[in-house]
Coordinates of C-alpha atoms in Angstrom, one line a residue:
M1 CA -67.3 6.0 240.3
P2 CA -70.3 5.7 237.9
V3 CA -72.8 3.0 238.6
I4 CA -73.3 1.0 235.7
R5 CA -76.8 -0.3 235.0
G6 CA -77.3 -3.7 235.8
E7 CA -79.0 -6.5 233.5
D8 CA -81.0 -8.6 235.9
A9 CA -84.6 -9.0 235.1
S10 CA -87.0 -9.3 237.6
E11 CA -89.9 -11.6 237.9
H12 CA -93.7 -10.7 237.4
P13 CA -97.0 -12.5 236.2
Y14 CA -96.5 -11.1 232.6
T15 CA -95.3 -13.4 229.1
R16 CA -93.2 -11.3 227.6
V17 CA -92.6 -11.3 224.1
T18 CA -89.3 -9.6 222.5
A19 CA -88.7 -7.9 218.9
C20 CA -86.5 -5.7 217.6
G21 CA -85.5 -3.2 219.9
R22 CA -89.2 -3.3 222.5
E23 CA -90.7 -5.6 224.2
T24 CA -93.9 -6.4 225.2
E25 CA -96.0 -8.3 227.5
K26 CA -99.6 -9.6 228.1
E27 CA -100.8 -10.0 231.6
R28 CA -102.0 -13.4 232.4
T29 CA -105.0 -14.2 234.4
D30 CA -104.9 -18.1 234.1
G31 CA -102.3 -19.2 237.1
P32 CA -99.2 -18.8 237.5
V33 CA -96.3 -18.3 234.7
P34 CA -93.0 -19.0 234.7
R35 CA -90.1 -16.4 234.4
Y36 CA -90.6 -16.0 230.3
G37 CA -93.4 -17.0 228.8
A38 CA -93.3 -18.9 225.2
P39 CA -93.0 -16.5 222.1
E40 CA -96.1 -14.9 221.0
R41 CA -96.8 -13.6 216.8
L42 CA -97.2 -10.0 217.0
E43 CA -100.6 -9.3 215.0
S44 CA -98.6 -5.4 213.7
D45 CA -96.5 -5.6 210.4
T46 CA -93.4 -3.5 210.3
T47 CA -94.9 -0.2 210.6
G48 CA -93.6 0.2 213.8
F49 CA -94.5 0.7 217.3
V50 CA -96.5 3.5 217.2
S51 CA -99.9 2.0 215.5
D52 CA -99.3 -0.7 217.7
F53 CA -99.5 1.2 221.4
G54 CA -103.2 1.6 221.2
R55 CA -104.0 -2.0 220.3
M56 CA -101.5 -3.1 222.8
A57 CA -102.9 -0.7 225.5
L58 CA -106.6 -2.0 225.1
S59 CA -105.3 -5.9 225.1
N60 CA -104.0 -5.5 228.6
T61 CA -100.7 -5.4 227.5
R62 CA -97.6 -3.4 228.9
T63 CA -94.3 -2.4 226.4
K64 CA -90.6 -1.0 226.9
P65 CA -87.9 -0.4 225.2
T66 CA -86.0 -3.9 225.6
Y67 CA -82.7 -1.7 227.1
A68 CA -85.1 -0.1 229.4
D69 CA -87.1 -1.3 232.8
C70 CA -89.8 0.2 233.6
W71 CA -93.1 -0.6 231.2
L72 CA -95.8 1.3 230.3
I73 CA -99.4 -0.1 230.9
G74 CA -102.8 2.2 228.9
S75 CA -102.9 4.6 226.4
A76 CA -103.2 8.5 226.9
E77 CA -106.4 8.7 224.4
E78 CA -108.4 6.9 226.7
L79 CA -107.7 9.6 229.4
D80 CA -110.3 12.9 229.4
L81 CA -108.0 15.4 229.1
I82 CA -106.8 18.0 231.6
S83 CA -103.0 18.8 230.7
E84 CA -100.4 18.1 228.5
Y85 CA -97.6 19.5 228.3
R86 CA -93.8 18.6 226.3
L87 CA -90.6 18.0 228.9
P88 CA -87.1 17.3 227.6
G89 CA -87.3 13.7 226.0
A90 CA -91.0 12.8 226.8
G91 CA -94.2 14.1 226.4
V92 CA -96.9 14.1 229.8
T93 CA -100.9 13.9 229.4
I94 CA -102.9 14.6 232.7
G95 CA -106.3 12.9 232.8
A96 CA -109.6 11.0 234.4
A97 CA -109.4 7.6 233.2
A98 CA -112.8 5.4 232.8
D99 CA -112.4 4.2 236.5
G100 CA -112.7 7.8 237.8
E101 CA -108.8 8.0 238.7
T102 CA -106.7 11.2 238.0
E103 CA -103.8 9.7 236.0
Y104 CA -100.3 10.7 234.6
N105 CA -99.3 9.6 231.7
L106 CA -96.1 10.0 230.7
S107 CA -94.6 9.3 227.2
P108 CA -90.8 8.8 227.0
D109 CA -89.3 9.6 222.9
E110 CA -87.9 5.9 223.0
Y111 CA -90.8 4.5 224.0
V112 CA -92.5 5.6 221.0
S113 CA -89.2 5.3 218.6
A114 CA -89.3 2.9 215.8
D115 CA -87.8 -0.2 216.5
S116 CA -85.0 0.0 213.7
V117 CA -84.0 3.5 216.1
N118 CA -84.3 1.6 219.4
A119 CA -82.1 -1.2 218.2
V120 CA -79.3 1.6 217.6
V121 CA -79.6 2.5 221.0
S122 CA -79.6 -1.0 222.4
E123 CA -76.0 -1.2 220.7
A124 CA -74.6 2.4 221.8
I125 CA -75.9 1.0 225.4
E126 CA -74.0 -2.5 225.5
S127 CA -70.8 -0.5 224.1
V128 CA -70.4 1.7 227.0
R129 CA -71.7 -0.8 229.3
R130 CA -69.0 -3.3 227.3
S131 CA -66.3 0.0 227.1
Y132 CA -66.7 0.0 231.6
R133 CA -66.4 -3.6 232.2
E134 CA -63.0 -3.9 230.1
K135 CA -61.5 -0.6 230.2
G136 CA -63.0 0.3 234.1
G137 CA -62.2 3.8 235.4
R138 CA -64.0 6.9 235.5
I139 CA -67.1 7.4 232.8
D140 CA -68.5 11.0 233.4
R141 CA -71.1 12.4 231.4
Q142 CA -69.4 14.2 228.4
S143 CA -67.3 10.8 227.8
I144 CA -70.9 8.5 227.4
L145 CA -72.6 11.6 225.2
S146 CA -69.5 11.2 222.9
E147 CA -69.3 7.6 222.8
A148 CA -73.1 7.2 222.1
R149 CA -72.6 9.8 219.6
I150 CA -69.9 7.8 217.7
R151 CA -71.7 4.5 218.1
I152 CA -75.3 6.4 216.9
M153 CA -73.5 8.3 213.6
D154 CA -72.0 4.8 212.6
R155 CA -76.2 3.7 212.3
S156 CA -76.5 7.2 210.4
D157 CA -78.2 5.2 207.5
T158 CA -80.9 4.5 209.9
I159 CA -81.8 6.9 211.6
E160 CA -82.1 9.1 208.5
A161 CA -84.2 6.1 206.9
V162 CA -86.8 6.9 209.6
Y163 CA -86.3 10.9 210.5
G164 CA -85.3 11.9 207.3
S165 CA -82.0 13.7 206.4
N166 CA -82.8 17.0 207.0
C167 CA -79.2 17.9 209.1
I168 CA -81.0 20.1 211.8
D169 CA -83.7 17.8 212.8
I170 CA -81.2 14.9 212.8
G171 CA -79.4 17.1 214.6
K172 CA -81.3 17.0 217.4
V173 CA -82.8 13.3 217.1
V174 CA -79.0 12.4 217.7
D175 CA -78.7 14.7 221.2
G176 CA -81.8 13.2 222.3
L177 CA -80.6 9.4 221.2
C178 CA -77.3 10.1 223.1
E179 CA -79.2 11.3 226.3
T180 CA -80.8 8.4 226.1
V181 CA -77.5 6.6 226.2
Y182 CA -76.6 8.1 229.1
R183 CA -80.1 8.1 231.1
Y184 CA -79.5 4.0 230.6
T185 CA -76.2 3.0 231.5
V186 CA -75.3 5.7 234.6
G187 CA -78.5 7.5 234.6
L188 CA -81.4 7.1 236.8
G189 CA -83.5 5.6 233.9
I190 CA -87.3 6.8 233.6
F191 CA -86.2 8.8 237.3
D192 CA -84.5 11.1 235.1
I193 CA -87.4 11.9 233.4
L194 CA -89.8 12.6 236.3
L195 CA -87.5 14.4 238.5
S196 CA -87.5 16.5 235.7
D197 CA -90.9 17.7 235.7
P198 CA -91.1 20.7 237.6
R199 CA -95.1 20.1 238.7
L200 CA -94.2 17.2 240.1
E201 CA -93.8 17.3 244.1
D202 CA -93.8 13.5 245.2
I203 CA -93.0 10.4 244.0
F204 CA -94.1 6.9 245.1
I205 CA -93.2 3.2 244.7
D206 CA -94.5 1.0 246.7
A207 CA -93.3 -2.8 247.3
P208 CA -93.5 -4.8 245.6
C209 CA -92.4 -2.3 242.7
D210 CA -93.1 -5.0 239.5
R211 CA -96.7 -4.8 240.6
N212 CA -97.8 -1.6 241.3
R213 CA -97.6 1.3 239.4
I214 CA -95.8 4.6 240.1
H215 CA -97.6 7.4 241.8
V216 CA -96.9 11.2 241.6
T217 CA -98.5 14.3 243.8
M218 CA -98.2 17.3 241.2
N219 CA -99.1 20.8 241.5
G220 CA -99.5 23.9 239.3
I221 CA -101.5 22.2 236.6
S222 CA -103.8 24.5 234.2
G223 CA -103.0 27.3 237.1
I224 CA -105.5 25.4 239.1
N225 CA -104.5 25.3 243.2
S226 CA -105.0 21.7 244.0
N227 CA -102.5 19.3 245.1
L228 CA -102.9 16.0 242.8
R229 CA -102.6 13.0 243.6
C230 CA -102.4 10.5 240.7
R231 CA -101.2 7.2 239.3
T232 CA -99.0 6.5 236.7
N233 CA -99.1 4.4 233.7
L234 CA -95.5 3.0 234.7
M235 CA -94.6 0.4 236.6
V236 CA -91.0 -0.6 237.1
D237 CA -88.8 -3.9 237.1
R238 CA -86.9 -4.4 240.3
K239 CA -83.7 -3.4 238.7
E240 CA -84.7 -0.6 237.9
V241 CA -85.2 0.3 241.5
M242 CA -81.8 -0.9 242.7
N243 CA -80.2 1.4 240.6
L244 CA -81.9 4.0 242.2
I245 CA -80.7 2.6 245.5
N246 CA -77.2 2.0 244.4
V247 CA -76.9 5.9 243.1
L248 CA -77.9 6.7 246.8
K249 CA -75.9 4.6 248.2
R250 CA -72.6 5.7 246.3
D251 CA -73.8 9.4 246.8
S252 CA -74.2 9.4 250.4
G253 CA -71.6 7.2 251.9
L254 CA -75.1 5.7 253.8
Q255 CA -75.3 1.7 254.5
F256 CA -78.5 0.1 253.3
C257 CA -79.4 -3.6 254.0
E258 CA -81.8 -5.8 256.5
S259 CA -79.5 -4.6 259.4
E260 CA -80.2 -0.9 258.0
P261 CA -83.4 -1.2 256.4
V262 CA -83.7 2.5 256.2
L263 CA -82.2 5.2 253.7
E264 CA -82.5 8.7 254.1
T265 CA -80.8 11.1 251.7
D266 CA -80.7 13.8 248.9
I267 CA -80.2 12.8 245.2
K268 CA -77.2 14.8 244.1
G269 CA -77.7 17.1 241.7
R270 CA -81.8 16.7 241.3
D271 CA -83.3 19.0 243.8
A272 CA -84.8 15.9 246.0
R273 CA -84.6 13.7 248.7
A274 CA -85.6 10.3 248.5
T275 CA -86.4 8.0 251.2
V276 CA -86.1 4.2 251.0
I277 CA -87.3 1.2 253.2
G278 CA -86.5 -2.2 252.2
Y279 CA -86.7 -5.8 254.0
P280 CA -87.5 -6.8 256.5
M281 CA -89.3 -3.6 257.1
S282 CA -90.9 -3.5 254.4
P283 CA -91.4 -7.0 253.8
N284 CA -92.9 -6.7 249.8
G285 CA -89.2 -6.0 249.1
D286 CA -87.7 -2.2 248.6
A287 CA -90.1 0.9 248.4
V288 CA -89.1 4.5 247.6
S289 CA -90.6 8.0 248.3
I290 CA -89.0 11.1 246.5
R291 CA -89.7 14.4 247.9
K292 CA -88.9 17.1 245.1
H293 CA -87.7 20.6 246.1
S294 CA -89.5 23.4 244.1
T295 CA -87.4 25.1 241.3
R296 CA -89.5 27.6 241.4
P297 CA -88.9 29.9 244.8
W298 CA -92.3 30.2 246.2
T299 CA -93.1 34.1 246.9
L300 CA -96.1 35.3 248.3
T301 CA -97.2 37.0 245.1
R302 CA -97.3 33.4 243.8
L303 CA -99.1 31.9 246.9
I304 CA -101.6 34.5 245.7
A305 CA -101.6 33.5 242.1
N306 CA -102.8 29.8 243.2
G307 CA -105.2 31.2 245.3
T308 CA -103.5 29.7 248.8
L309 CA -104.2 33.0 250.3
D310 CA -105.4 36.7 249.4
H311 CA -103.7 40.1 248.6
E312 CA -104.6 41.5 251.6
T313 CA -103.3 38.8 253.5
A314 CA -100.1 39.2 251.9
G315 CA -99.7 42.6 252.6
L316 CA -100.1 42.0 256.1
L317 CA -97.6 39.0 256.4
S318 CA -94.9 41.4 254.4
F319 CA -95.2 44.2 257.1
L320 CA -95.3 41.5 260.0
V321 CA -91.9 40.3 258.5
D322 CA -90.5 43.7 258.1
N323 CA -91.4 44.8 261.3
R324 CA -89.2 41.1 262.8
C325 CA -92.2 38.7 264.3
T326 CA -91.6 35.9 265.3
F327 CA -94.0 33.3 263.0
L328 CA -94.5 29.2 263.2
V329 CA -96.2 28.0 260.2
C330 CA -98.4 25.1 261.4
G331 CA -99.7 22.6 258.6
A332 CA -100.4 18.7 258.2
R333 CA -97.9 17.2 255.6
G334 CA -98.0 18.6 252.3
A335 CA -100.0 21.3 253.3
G336 CA -97.1 23.6 251.8
K337 CA -95.3 24.8 255.1
S338 CA -92.2 24.9 253.6
S339 CA -93.7 26.8 250.4
L340 CA -94.9 30.0 252.8
L341 CA -91.5 29.8 255.1
T342 CA -89.7 30.5 251.8
A343 CA -92.4 33.1 250.6
L344 CA -92.1 34.7 253.7
M345 CA -88.2 35.0 253.9
F346 CA -87.8 36.7 250.8
E347 CA -89.4 39.7 252.4
F348 CA -86.9 40.5 254.6
P349 CA -84.9 43.1 253.8
V350 CA -81.6 42.9 251.5
S351 CA -80.0 43.8 254.0
Q352 CA -80.9 41.4 256.8
R353 CA -78.7 38.4 258.0
I354 CA -80.3 35.0 257.8
L355 CA -79.2 31.7 259.2
T356 CA -81.1 28.7 257.9
I357 CA -80.7 25.4 260.2
E358 CA -82.7 22.4 258.4
D359 CA -81.8 18.7 258.0
T360 CA -82.4 18.6 254.1
L361 CA -81.8 21.5 251.6
E362 CA -85.3 23.0 250.8
L363 CA -84.9 26.7 251.8
P364 CA -83.7 29.1 249.2
G365 CA -80.5 29.4 250.3
D366 CA -78.6 29.5 247.3
K367 CA -81.5 31.9 245.4
M368 CA -81.0 34.7 248.3
R369 CA -77.1 34.7 247.9
R370 CA -77.5 35.2 244.2
M371 CA -79.7 38.3 245.1
G372 CA -77.8 39.9 247.5
Y373 CA -78.9 38.3 250.3
K374 CA -76.6 37.5 253.8
V375 CA -77.3 34.1 254.0
Q376 CA -75.7 31.3 255.9
S377 CA -76.7 27.9 255.7
M378 CA -76.8 24.8 258.4
L379 CA -77.0 21.4 257.1
I380 CA -77.6 18.7 259.8
N381 CA -77.5 15.3 258.7
E382 CA -76.7 11.5 259.4
R383 CA -72.9 12.6 259.5
I384 CA -72.9 14.5 262.6
E385 CA -73.1 12.5 265.4
G386 CA -75.7 12.0 267.2
D387 CA -79.6 12.0 266.6
S388 CA -82.0 14.5 264.7
L389 CA -83.0 16.1 267.3
S390 CA -79.5 16.5 269.3
R391 CA -78.0 17.8 265.9
A392 CA -80.6 20.4 265.4
D393 CA -80.1 21.4 269.1
E394 CA -76.3 21.9 268.9
A395 CA -77.1 23.7 265.2
L396 CA -79.3 26.3 267.6
R397 CA -76.8 27.0 269.9
V398 CA -74.2 27.6 267.7
S399 CA -76.4 29.8 265.6
L400 CA -77.1 32.0 268.5
R401 CA -73.8 32.7 269.3
M402 CA -72.6 34.0 265.3
G403 CA -74.1 37.4 265.7
E404 CA -77.5 38.9 265.4
S405 CA -79.3 37.5 262.5
A406 CA -83.0 36.4 261.5
I407 CA -83.5 32.5 262.2
V408 CA -85.4 30.0 260.2
L409 CA -85.9 26.9 261.0
G410 CA -86.8 24.2 258.4
E411 CA -88.8 22.3 261.1
V412 CA -89.3 22.6 264.5
R413 CA -89.3 19.0 266.7
G414 CA -88.0 19.1 270.2
E415 CA -84.9 19.6 272.4
E416 CA -84.2 22.5 270.0
A417 CA -87.2 24.1 270.9
K418 CA -86.2 24.3 274.5
T419 CA -83.0 26.1 273.6
L420 CA -85.0 28.3 271.3
Y421 CA -87.5 29.6 273.6
Q422 CA -84.9 30.0 276.9
S423 CA -82.7 32.1 274.1
M424 CA -86.2 34.5 273.2
R425 CA -87.0 34.9 276.5
A426 CA -83.4 36.0 277.9
G427 CA -83.5 38.3 274.8
R428 CA -80.5 36.5 273.0
A429 CA -82.1 35.3 269.7
G430 CA -82.2 36.9 266.4
S431 CA -84.2 39.9 265.4
S432 CA -86.7 37.7 263.7
I433 CA -87.7 33.7 264.3
M434 CA -89.3 32.0 261.6
G435 CA -90.1 27.6 261.4
T436 CA -92.1 25.2 260.4
I437 CA -94.3 22.8 262.8
H438 CA -96.9 20.2 262.8
G439 CA -99.8 21.0 263.7
D440 CA -104.1 21.7 262.3
S441 CA -104.4 24.5 264.5
A442 CA -102.8 26.8 266.3
R443 CA -104.2 25.6 269.5
S444 CA -103.1 21.9 268.5
V445 CA -99.0 23.6 268.5
Y446 CA -99.7 25.5 271.4
E447 CA -100.5 22.2 273.5
R448 CA -97.7 20.2 271.5
V449 CA -95.2 22.7 272.2
V450 CA -96.7 23.1 276.2
H451 CA -97.2 19.7 277.4
D452 CA -95.1 17.3 274.6
M453 CA -91.9 19.7 274.6
G454 CA -91.8 20.7 277.5
I455 CA -91.8 24.8 276.9
A456 CA -93.4 26.8 279.5
P457 CA -96.8 28.4 278.7
E458 CA -95.2 32.2 279.1
A459 CA -92.4 31.2 277.0
F460 CA -94.7 30.5 274.4
M461 CA -96.3 33.8 274.3
A462 CA -92.9 34.9 272.5
T463 CA -94.2 33.3 269.4
D464 CA -95.9 36.6 267.8
L465 CA -98.0 34.9 264.9
L466 CA -99.0 31.6 264.0
L467 CA -100.1 31.1 260.5
T468 CA -102.4 27.7 259.7
L469 CA -102.1 25.8 256.0
G470 CA -104.7 23.2 255.2
S471 CA -105.7 21.2 252.4
V472 CA -109.4 21.0 251.5
R473 CA -110.9 18.4 249.3
D474 CA -112.8 19.6 246.1
R475 CA -116.3 17.7 246.4
K476 CA -116.2 17.5 242.5
S477 CA -113.1 16.6 241.5
G478 CA -111.6 14.9 244.6
D479 CA -108.3 17.6 244.1
Q480 CA -106.8 18.6 247.5
K481 CA -106.5 22.6 247.7
R482 CA -103.9 24.3 250.2
S483 CA -105.0 27.6 251.6
L484 CA -104.1 29.3 254.4
G485 CA -107.0 28.8 257.2
E486 CA -105.8 30.5 260.3
I487 CA -103.8 33.5 261.3
V488 CA -103.3 34.5 264.9
A489 CA -101.2 36.4 267.3
T490 CA -100.4 34.9 270.8
G491 CA -102.7 37.0 273.6
G492 CA -102.2 38.6 276.4
R493 CA -102.4 35.2 278.4
P494 CA -100.7 31.5 277.9
G495 CA -103.2 30.2 275.6
E496 CA -105.0 32.5 274.5
F497 CA -104.6 33.8 270.7
V498 CA -106.1 37.4 268.8
D499 CA -107.5 36.5 265.0
I500 CA -105.7 39.2 263.1
S501 CA -107.6 38.7 259.9
D502 CA -109.3 42.0 261.3
A503 CA -108.0 45.4 262.1
E504 CA -109.8 45.5 265.2
G505 CA -108.0 41.9 266.3
L506 CA -104.5 43.1 264.5
F507 CA -104.2 46.6 266.8
S508 CA -105.5 44.4 269.8
S509 CA -102.9 42.1 269.9
P510 CA -99.2 42.2 271.8
A511 CA -97.3 41.8 268.4
M512 CA -98.8 45.1 267.2
R513 CA -98.9 47.2 270.2
R514 CA -94.5 46.5 270.5
I515 CA -94.9 46.9 266.4
S516 CA -96.8 50.4 266.8
S517 CA -93.9 51.4 270.1
S518 CA -90.8 50.7 268.2
C519 CA -91.6 52.0 264.7
G520 CA -93.6 55.0 265.3
M521 CA -95.8 54.8 263.0
D522 CA -99.7 55.5 264.4
R523 CA -102.8 53.4 263.1
K524 CA -103.5 55.0 260.5
E525 CA -99.7 54.5 258.5
I526 CA -99.5 51.5 259.6
L527 CA -102.9 50.7 257.7
D528 CA -101.8 52.6 254.8
E529 CA -98.3 50.3 254.2
I530 CA -100.2 47.3 254.9
R531 CA -102.7 48.5 251.7
S532 CA -99.5 49.8 249.8
R533 CA -97.5 45.9 250.1
S534 CA -101.4 44.5 249.6
G535 CA -101.7 46.6 246.6
M536 CA -98.0 45.8 244.8
R537 CA -98.8 41.9 245.5
K538 CA -102.1 42.3 243.2
M539 CA -100.5 43.8 240.4
L540 CA -97.9 41.3 240.5
A541 CA -100.1 37.9 240.9
E542 CA -102.0 39.7 237.8
A543 CA -99.3 40.2 235.7
G544 CA -97.4 37.2 236.7
S545 CA -100.5 35.5 234.7
R546 CA -99.0 37.4 231.2
D547 CA -95.5 37.0 232.6
E548 CA -93.9 34.0 235.4
R549 CA -91.5 36.1 235.8
F550 CA -93.6 38.7 238.0
L551 CA -94.3 35.9 240.3
G552 CA -90.6 35.6 241.1
P553 CA -88.9 36.8 244.1
E554 CA -86.7 39.7 242.1
W555 CA -90.1 41.6 241.9
I556 CA -90.6 41.5 245.6
N557 CA -87.6 42.9 245.9
T558 CA -88.5 45.7 244.0
A559 CA -91.7 46.1 245.5
N560 CA -90.1 46.6 248.5
D561 CA -87.4 49.2 247.1
H562 CA -90.3 51.0 245.6
L563 CA -92.3 51.1 249.2
S564 CA -88.6 52.4 250.5
R565 CA -88.6 55.0 248.5
N566 CA -91.8 56.4 248.2
S567 CA -92.0 56.3 252.1
G568 CA -95.2 58.6 253.0
K569 CA -97.0 58.5 249.8
N570 CA -100.8 57.6 250.3
P571 CA -101.4 54.1 249.1
K572 CA -103.2 55.2 246.0
A573 CA -100.4 57.2 244.5
L574 CA -97.3 54.6 245.3
I575 CA -100.0 51.9 243.8
S576 CA -100.3 53.5 240.5
S577 CA -96.5 54.4 240.5
F578 CA -95.9 51.0 240.5
E579 CA -97.8 49.7 238.4
A580 CA -96.2 52.1 235.7
K581 CA -93.0 50.2 236.4
I582 CA -94.7 46.9 235.4
R583 CA -96.0 48.7 232.6
R584 CA -92.5 49.6 231.4
A585 CA -91.2 46.4 232.0
E586 CA -93.8 44.6 230.1
G587 CA -93.0 47.0 227.1
V588 CA -96.5 48.7 226.8
G589 CA -94.9 51.9 228.4
Q590 CA -96.3 54.3 231.2
I591 CA -99.6 55.0 231.9
E592 CA -101.3 58.0 232.8
N593 CA -101.6 59.0 236.3

């Protein structure tokens, strides 16, 4: 059953002025204020909301439509512009504020609508709520949009007076207004818009929510490889957070109360996972952290394009994955471990069977299945008995009995690591093993696995490669830039590591000696294949700057298939023929060889 948004108001140190269709609040600096201050005269005339917005921001005022539970603070015009773009239903401006902070400034369409239009939307929202209170039952998306359209078209004269009578434009306007009604009845309000932004990675709301702005982290701005940490111009009332929590409780079936003050669950249909903490763990009220999953699958070419790694490294990693090496991807939280793990998965041959084990669905199982991969996903969540470590261990034990497969662990934590390394030493593990683990270097991961998890040093040597991702702060901008800082192989003795960033180190590693003996290739042939893989990925990254589709996993498959079909060609000829394939796909025509 849908959660109908509540109508109680939260308290905050602002005086409130209510006008037709909108509310404004001016911050008080002269001591405590009541829940609602005495009405003040608005200085504006009746020309609408847009003309007042800049002046209200400058007077330390925040504003919102009467039916919304999130306030806008400040003006995008005050920012030193970095980037701007449109989302469905909102505009976004990224810029540097006067105090030096980077700001994510969101302007939902309803916040810049005329007062008369917002009054129509408010009436439609109340109609949906009244219908639910009186009739009850199921209210699905289509029912709400249909009822909203009826109510809004009843006031079509008001809509036309504001937007004109052009039927095409009016149709688009009405569609947008209906979406607004849905968003503020059974939707997630402002979170619907934030979750629709593919550039956002994290959304943070600290307690008390009505005294702190929402903060976000984002990537992919202006093609820069930086993990931007931004404040927003958004401050939510407590009821907006409570609505989100009620939806999470309903969809997950999990409890959230004083005796269970932590709620961790996926946000249904949003490709995101939420963590909520409440009283008494959070004494100042509910706090929320949302981690979004990438809607565009990461590939090695996409990581080249944003500067995380170079094309030579990408070619090497592609070769090692194809030759069934075992990987641990290391780094701190937010370093991009899952992104690199995803990119490595797309380097598997389509014929490879893959088992994934994770506690939240971040790996691209659905996408890979649509591309023809054989992927079995295993989700270990709160509905399975036992703690997180025992659930992961049991999932791994089951996966080892499911036949020859590559095994991909979303995160290596503890108990399952013992099972994994015992199986690898006994030869019962899959054809390839990959996983992520927290650690800022190969050495620190070794110490953690051997000393904290109790894995024998000799067993750890079953790990072929360790890849360490890190974030480096740019001195000028303060942005966090991600990069692959370390790529090493385990050496001939426990605790020994070999830098494989150059050919001498690569061919001295036990992993490469095993590959050479199993694939029947000499040193020159191996280097030629790595160069071919590197060159094709470099071309795809360059083509991706012109057309986003070349950064996708489909073109990784095309590159690997091209390599397979042209086995034995020298790298220059193979890369040249692949360039012709790209040119044809771009509609340029075949180039001269």
